[in-house]
Amino acid sequence: TLVHSHQDLIPGDFNPKLKSDLKSKIEGIQNAKLILGEKIILDESTKESFTKKYLSGKRTLETDKGTKIDTDLVFFCGGAKVNNASYSKTFESKMDSSGRLKVNQFLQVEG
């Protein structure tokens, strides 16, 4: 079971066909289940193991929308945020809504 908090596996400005193909491939894997638009609720026992990046042993996890998932091995896979602290003030007008610099085809900052 793959749980992702967004409605797309790859959120943002990516080719819609890429997004659709990836979703189809995962859904085509035998016994694979895809849950989009939900987050796992972390209780004290799961938060403690989050630093290890995995949990082993049978348990039932629940999402923020009430979906219950029986597990025996859980991997925590968190996304990364752009660390733009060094340039955010200088290039504020050159960033997209995610804080990434907007660049041209030569990876030069726009403008």
Short mmCIF file of N, CA and C in Angstrom, two decimals:
data_model
loop_
_atom_site.label_atom_id
_atom_site.label_comp_id
_atom_site.label_asym_id
_atom_site.label_seq_id
_atom_site.Cartn_x
_atom_site.Cartn_y
_atom_site.Cartn_z
N THR A 1 0.85 -1.18 0.00
CA THR A 1 0.00 0.00 0.00
C THR A 1 0.88 1.23 0.00
N LEU A 2 0.60 2.13 -0.90
CA LEU A 2 1.33 3.40 -0.99
C LEU A 2 0.35 4.51 -0.65
N VAL A 3 0.67 5.29 0.38
CA VAL A 3 -0.18 6.40 0.81
C VAL A 3 0.54 7.69 0.46
N HIS A 4 -0.16 8.60 -0.21
CA HIS A 4 0.43 9.88 -0.59
C HIS A 4 -0.56 10.99 -0.27
N SER A 5 -0.07 12.07 0.29
CA SER A 5 -0.96 13.14 0.75
C SER A 5 -1.56 13.97 -0.39
N HIS A 6 -0.98 13.92 -1.56
CA HIS A 6 -1.51 14.67 -2.70
C HIS A 6 -2.39 13.78 -3.58
N GLN A 7 -3.14 14.42 -4.46
CA GLN A 7 -3.98 13.67 -5.41
C GLN A 7 -3.17 13.10 -6.55
N ASP A 8 -1.97 13.63 -6.76
CA ASP A 8 -1.05 13.12 -7.77
C ASP A 8 0.18 12.57 -7.05
N LEU A 9 0.78 11.51 -7.60
CA LEU A 9 2.01 10.98 -7.03
C LEU A 9 3.16 11.95 -7.20
N ILE A 10 3.12 12.72 -8.28
CA ILE A 10 4.14 13.74 -8.53
C ILE A 10 3.40 15.07 -8.60
N PRO A 11 3.29 15.77 -7.48
CA PRO A 11 2.58 17.05 -7.51
C PRO A 11 3.41 18.12 -8.23
N GLY A 12 2.75 19.10 -8.76
CA GLY A 12 3.46 20.20 -9.40
C GLY A 12 3.33 20.18 -10.90
N ASP A 13 4.19 20.97 -11.52
CA ASP A 13 4.13 21.19 -12.97
C ASP A 13 4.90 20.13 -13.74
N PHE A 14 4.38 18.91 -13.72
CA PHE A 14 4.98 17.83 -14.49
C PHE A 14 3.99 17.40 -15.56
N ASN A 15 4.50 16.77 -16.57
CA ASN A 15 3.69 16.31 -17.69
C ASN A 15 2.55 15.42 -17.18
N PRO A 16 1.30 15.75 -17.51
CA PRO A 16 0.16 14.94 -17.07
C PRO A 16 0.26 13.47 -17.50
N LYS A 17 0.84 13.21 -18.67
CA LYS A 17 0.99 11.83 -19.13
C LYS A 17 1.95 11.06 -18.22
N LEU A 18 3.02 11.71 -17.78
CA LEU A 18 3.96 11.09 -16.84
C LEU A 18 3.23 10.72 -15.55
N LYS A 19 2.44 11.64 -15.03
CA LYS A 19 1.68 11.38 -13.80
C LYS A 19 0.71 10.22 -13.99
N SER A 20 0.01 10.23 -15.09
CA SER A 20 -0.98 9.19 -15.38
C SER A 20 -0.31 7.82 -15.57
N ASP A 21 0.80 7.81 -16.31
CA ASP A 21 1.52 6.55 -16.54
C ASP A 21 2.04 5.95 -15.25
N LEU A 22 2.61 6.79 -14.38
CA LEU A 22 3.13 6.31 -13.11
C LEU A 22 2.02 5.70 -12.26
N LYS A 23 0.90 6.41 -12.18
CA LYS A 23 -0.25 5.91 -11.40
C LYS A 23 -0.73 4.58 -11.97
N SER A 24 -0.84 4.48 -13.28
CA SER A 24 -1.29 3.24 -13.92
C SER A 24 -0.35 2.08 -13.65
N LYS A 25 0.95 2.34 -13.70
CA LYS A 25 1.93 1.27 -13.46
C LYS A 25 1.83 0.75 -12.03
N ILE A 26 1.67 1.64 -11.07
CA ILE A 26 1.55 1.21 -9.67
C ILE A 26 0.26 0.44 -9.47
N GLU A 27 -0.82 0.95 -10.02
CA GLU A 27 -2.10 0.26 -9.88
C GLU A 27 -2.10 -1.10 -10.59
N GLY A 28 -1.20 -1.27 -11.57
CA GLY A 28 -1.11 -2.53 -12.30
C GLY A 28 -0.29 -3.59 -11.59
N ILE A 29 0.37 -3.23 -10.50
CA ILE A 29 1.16 -4.21 -9.75
C ILE A 29 0.21 -5.07 -8.94
N GLN A 30 0.37 -6.38 -9.04
CA GLN A 30 -0.52 -7.31 -8.33
C GLN A 30 -0.48 -7.04 -6.83
N ASN A 31 -1.63 -6.94 -6.22
CA ASN A 31 -1.82 -6.71 -4.78
C ASN A 31 -1.40 -5.32 -4.31
N ALA A 32 -1.06 -4.43 -5.23
CA ALA A 32 -0.68 -3.07 -4.83
C ALA A 32 -1.94 -2.23 -4.64
N LYS A 33 -1.90 -1.40 -3.63
CA LYS A 33 -3.03 -0.50 -3.35
C LYS A 33 -2.47 0.91 -3.25
N LEU A 34 -3.16 1.85 -3.86
CA LEU A 34 -2.73 3.24 -3.89
C LEU A 34 -3.79 4.09 -3.19
N ILE A 35 -3.37 4.85 -2.17
CA ILE A 35 -4.29 5.74 -1.45
C ILE A 35 -3.76 7.16 -1.62
N LEU A 36 -4.50 7.97 -2.37
CA LEU A 36 -4.08 9.34 -2.64
C LEU A 36 -4.94 10.33 -1.85
N GLY A 37 -4.35 11.47 -1.51
CA GLY A 37 -5.08 12.53 -0.82
C GLY A 37 -5.30 12.26 0.65
N GLU A 38 -4.49 11.38 1.24
CA GLU A 38 -4.61 11.06 2.66
C GLU A 38 -3.22 11.00 3.29
N LYS A 39 -3.16 11.24 4.59
CA LYS A 39 -1.91 11.17 5.34
C LYS A 39 -2.06 10.19 6.49
N ILE A 40 -0.99 9.47 6.79
CA ILE A 40 -0.98 8.58 7.95
C ILE A 40 -0.93 9.43 9.22
N ILE A 41 -1.76 9.08 10.19
CA ILE A 41 -1.73 9.76 11.49
C ILE A 41 -0.61 9.12 12.30
N LEU A 42 0.33 9.93 12.74
CA LEU A 42 1.46 9.43 13.52
C LEU A 42 1.15 9.56 15.00
N ASP A 43 1.13 8.43 15.72
CA ASP A 43 0.97 8.48 17.17
C ASP A 43 2.36 8.43 17.80
N GLU A 44 2.44 8.37 19.10
CA GLU A 44 3.73 8.41 19.78
C GLU A 44 4.65 7.25 19.36
N SER A 45 4.10 6.05 19.17
CA SER A 45 4.96 4.92 18.79
C SER A 45 5.49 5.07 17.37
N THR A 46 4.69 5.61 16.45
CA THR A 46 5.19 5.77 15.09
C THR A 46 6.12 6.97 14.99
N LYS A 47 5.89 8.03 15.75
CA LYS A 47 6.79 9.19 15.72
C LYS A 47 8.18 8.79 16.19
N GLU A 48 8.23 7.95 17.20
CA GLU A 48 9.51 7.50 17.75
C GLU A 48 10.31 6.75 16.69
N SER A 49 9.66 5.94 15.90
CA SER A 49 10.33 5.15 14.88
C SER A 49 10.60 5.94 13.60
N PHE A 50 10.00 7.10 13.47
CA PHE A 50 10.17 7.91 12.26
C PHE A 50 11.63 8.23 12.01
N THR A 51 12.42 8.39 13.06
CA THR A 51 13.84 8.68 12.89
C THR A 51 14.59 7.49 12.29
N LYS A 52 14.07 6.26 12.46
CA LYS A 52 14.68 5.08 11.86
C LYS A 52 14.25 4.90 10.41
N LYS A 53 13.23 5.61 10.00
CA LYS A 53 12.69 5.54 8.65
C LYS A 53 11.85 4.31 8.35
N TYR A 54 11.64 3.46 9.35
CA TYR A 54 10.78 2.31 9.11
C TYR A 54 10.20 1.80 10.43
N LEU A 55 9.15 1.02 10.35
CA LEU A 55 8.53 0.32 11.48
C LEU A 55 8.34 -1.12 11.06
N SER A 56 8.71 -2.06 11.90
CA SER A 56 8.43 -3.45 11.59
C SER A 56 7.49 -4.02 12.65
N GLY A 57 6.79 -5.08 12.29
CA GLY A 57 5.82 -5.68 13.19
C GLY A 57 4.40 -5.35 12.76
N LYS A 58 3.51 -6.27 13.05
CA LYS A 58 2.11 -6.08 12.65
C LYS A 58 1.47 -4.95 13.45
N ARG A 59 0.76 -4.10 12.74
CA ARG A 59 0.03 -2.98 13.35
C ARG A 59 -0.99 -2.47 12.35
N THR A 60 -1.93 -1.71 12.84
CA THR A 60 -2.90 -1.06 11.97
C THR A 60 -2.68 0.44 12.07
N LEU A 61 -2.47 1.06 10.92
CA LEU A 61 -2.31 2.51 10.86
C LEU A 61 -3.61 3.10 10.33
N GLU A 62 -3.81 4.36 10.63
CA GLU A 62 -5.02 5.04 10.17
C GLU A 62 -4.63 6.35 9.50
N THR A 63 -5.39 6.70 8.45
CA THR A 63 -5.14 7.97 7.77
C THR A 63 -6.00 9.07 8.38
N ASP A 64 -5.72 10.29 7.96
CA ASP A 64 -6.50 11.43 8.44
C ASP A 64 -7.95 11.38 7.97
N LYS A 65 -8.26 10.53 7.02
CA LYS A 65 -9.65 10.39 6.54
C LYS A 65 -10.30 9.11 7.03
N GLY A 66 -9.61 8.42 7.97
CA GLY A 66 -10.21 7.25 8.61
C GLY A 66 -9.94 5.92 7.94
N THR A 67 -9.15 5.89 6.89
CA THR A 67 -8.82 4.62 6.24
C THR A 67 -7.87 3.83 7.13
N LYS A 68 -8.19 2.58 7.41
CA LYS A 68 -7.34 1.73 8.24
C LYS A 68 -6.52 0.82 7.34
N ILE A 69 -5.23 0.69 7.68
CA ILE A 69 -4.31 -0.09 6.86
C ILE A 69 -3.56 -1.07 7.76
N ASP A 70 -3.74 -2.36 7.52
CA ASP A 70 -2.99 -3.38 8.25
C ASP A 70 -1.60 -3.50 7.64
N THR A 71 -0.57 -3.44 8.47
CA THR A 71 0.81 -3.46 7.98
C THR A 71 1.66 -4.46 8.76
N ASP A 72 2.77 -4.86 8.15
CA ASP A 72 3.79 -5.60 8.88
C ASP A 72 5.16 -4.96 8.69
N LEU A 73 5.27 -4.03 7.72
CA LEU A 73 6.49 -3.27 7.53
C LEU A 73 6.10 -1.92 6.92
N VAL A 74 6.58 -0.84 7.53
CA VAL A 74 6.23 0.50 7.08
C VAL A 74 7.52 1.28 6.81
N PHE A 75 7.60 1.88 5.64
CA PHE A 75 8.72 2.77 5.32
C PHE A 75 8.19 4.19 5.29
N PHE A 76 8.86 5.10 5.96
CA PHE A 76 8.50 6.52 5.94
C PHE A 76 9.29 7.19 4.82
N CYS A 77 8.60 7.75 3.88
CA CYS A 77 9.25 8.41 2.74
C CYS A 77 8.73 9.83 2.65
N GLY A 78 9.43 10.75 3.24
CA GLY A 78 9.00 12.14 3.23
C GLY A 78 9.62 12.91 2.09
N GLY A 79 8.91 13.89 1.60
CA GLY A 79 9.44 14.74 0.55
C GLY A 79 10.43 15.74 1.11
N ALA A 80 11.07 16.43 0.22
CA ALA A 80 12.06 17.43 0.61
C ALA A 80 11.53 18.83 0.30
N LYS A 81 11.88 19.76 1.14
CA LYS A 81 11.54 21.16 0.89
C LYS A 81 12.80 21.87 0.40
N VAL A 82 12.60 22.83 -0.45
CA VAL A 82 13.72 23.59 -0.99
C VAL A 82 14.31 24.44 0.14
N ASN A 83 15.62 24.33 0.31
CA ASN A 83 16.31 25.18 1.27
C ASN A 83 16.77 26.43 0.53
N ASN A 84 15.93 27.47 0.55
CA ASN A 84 16.23 28.68 -0.19
C ASN A 84 16.61 29.85 0.73
N ALA A 85 16.99 29.54 1.95
CA ALA A 85 17.30 30.59 2.93
C ALA A 85 18.41 31.52 2.44
N SER A 86 19.37 31.00 1.68
CA SER A 86 20.50 31.82 1.26
C SER A 86 20.15 32.80 0.14
N TYR A 87 19.05 32.61 -0.55
CA TYR A 87 18.71 33.50 -1.66
C TYR A 87 17.27 34.01 -1.64
N SER A 88 16.49 33.64 -0.66
CA SER A 88 15.06 33.96 -0.70
C SER A 88 14.76 35.46 -0.71
N LYS A 89 15.53 36.25 -0.01
CA LYS A 89 15.28 37.71 -0.01
C LYS A 89 15.72 38.34 -1.32
N THR A 90 16.89 37.96 -1.80
CA THR A 90 17.42 38.55 -3.03
C THR A 90 16.61 38.16 -4.26
N PHE A 91 16.19 36.91 -4.34
CA PHE A 91 15.51 36.41 -5.53
C PHE A 91 14.03 36.10 -5.29
N GLU A 92 13.42 36.78 -4.34
CA GLU A 92 12.02 36.49 -4.01
C GLU A 92 11.11 36.54 -5.24
N SER A 93 11.31 37.51 -6.10
CA SER A 93 10.45 37.65 -7.29
C SER A 93 10.79 36.63 -8.37
N LYS A 94 11.87 35.87 -8.20
CA LYS A 94 12.31 34.90 -9.20
C LYS A 94 11.99 33.46 -8.79
N MET A 95 11.17 33.30 -7.74
CA MET A 95 10.83 31.96 -7.24
C MET A 95 9.39 31.61 -7.56
N ASP A 96 9.13 30.31 -7.70
CA ASP A 96 7.76 29.86 -7.88
C ASP A 96 7.09 29.70 -6.52
N SER A 97 5.86 29.23 -6.50
CA SER A 97 5.11 29.13 -5.25
C SER A 97 5.70 28.12 -4.27
N SER A 98 6.57 27.21 -4.76
CA SER A 98 7.22 26.23 -3.88
C SER A 98 8.57 26.71 -3.37
N GLY A 99 8.98 27.90 -3.76
CA GLY A 99 10.26 28.43 -3.32
C GLY A 99 11.43 28.03 -4.19
N ARG A 100 11.14 27.41 -5.33
CA ARG A 100 12.21 27.04 -6.26
C ARG A 100 12.48 28.20 -7.21
N LEU A 101 13.75 28.36 -7.59
CA LEU A 101 14.10 29.39 -8.56
C LEU A 101 13.54 29.04 -9.92
N LYS A 102 13.00 30.03 -10.62
CA LYS A 102 12.54 29.83 -11.99
C LYS A 102 13.75 30.04 -12.90
N VAL A 103 14.02 29.06 -13.73
CA VAL A 103 15.18 29.14 -14.62
C VAL A 103 14.77 28.89 -16.06
N ASN A 104 15.68 29.29 -16.98
CA ASN A 104 15.44 29.05 -18.41
C ASN A 104 16.05 27.73 -18.83
N GLN A 105 16.05 27.45 -20.13
CA GLN A 105 16.55 26.16 -20.62
C GLN A 105 18.03 25.93 -20.34
N PHE A 106 18.76 27.01 -20.00
CA PHE A 106 20.18 26.89 -19.69
C PHE A 106 20.44 26.93 -18.18
N LEU A 107 19.36 26.78 -17.40
CA LEU A 107 19.41 26.80 -15.93
C LEU A 107 19.91 28.13 -15.38
N GLN A 108 19.65 29.21 -16.14
CA GLN A 108 19.96 30.55 -15.67
C GLN A 108 18.69 31.11 -15.03
N VAL A 109 18.85 31.82 -13.93
CA VAL A 109 17.69 32.42 -13.25
C VAL A 109 17.00 33.37 -14.21
N GLU A 110 15.69 33.27 -14.31
CA GLU A 110 14.93 34.11 -15.23
C GLU A 110 15.19 35.59 -14.92
N GLY A 111 15.40 36.35 -15.98
CA GLY A 111 15.63 37.79 -15.83
C GLY A 111 17.05 38.12 -15.43
#
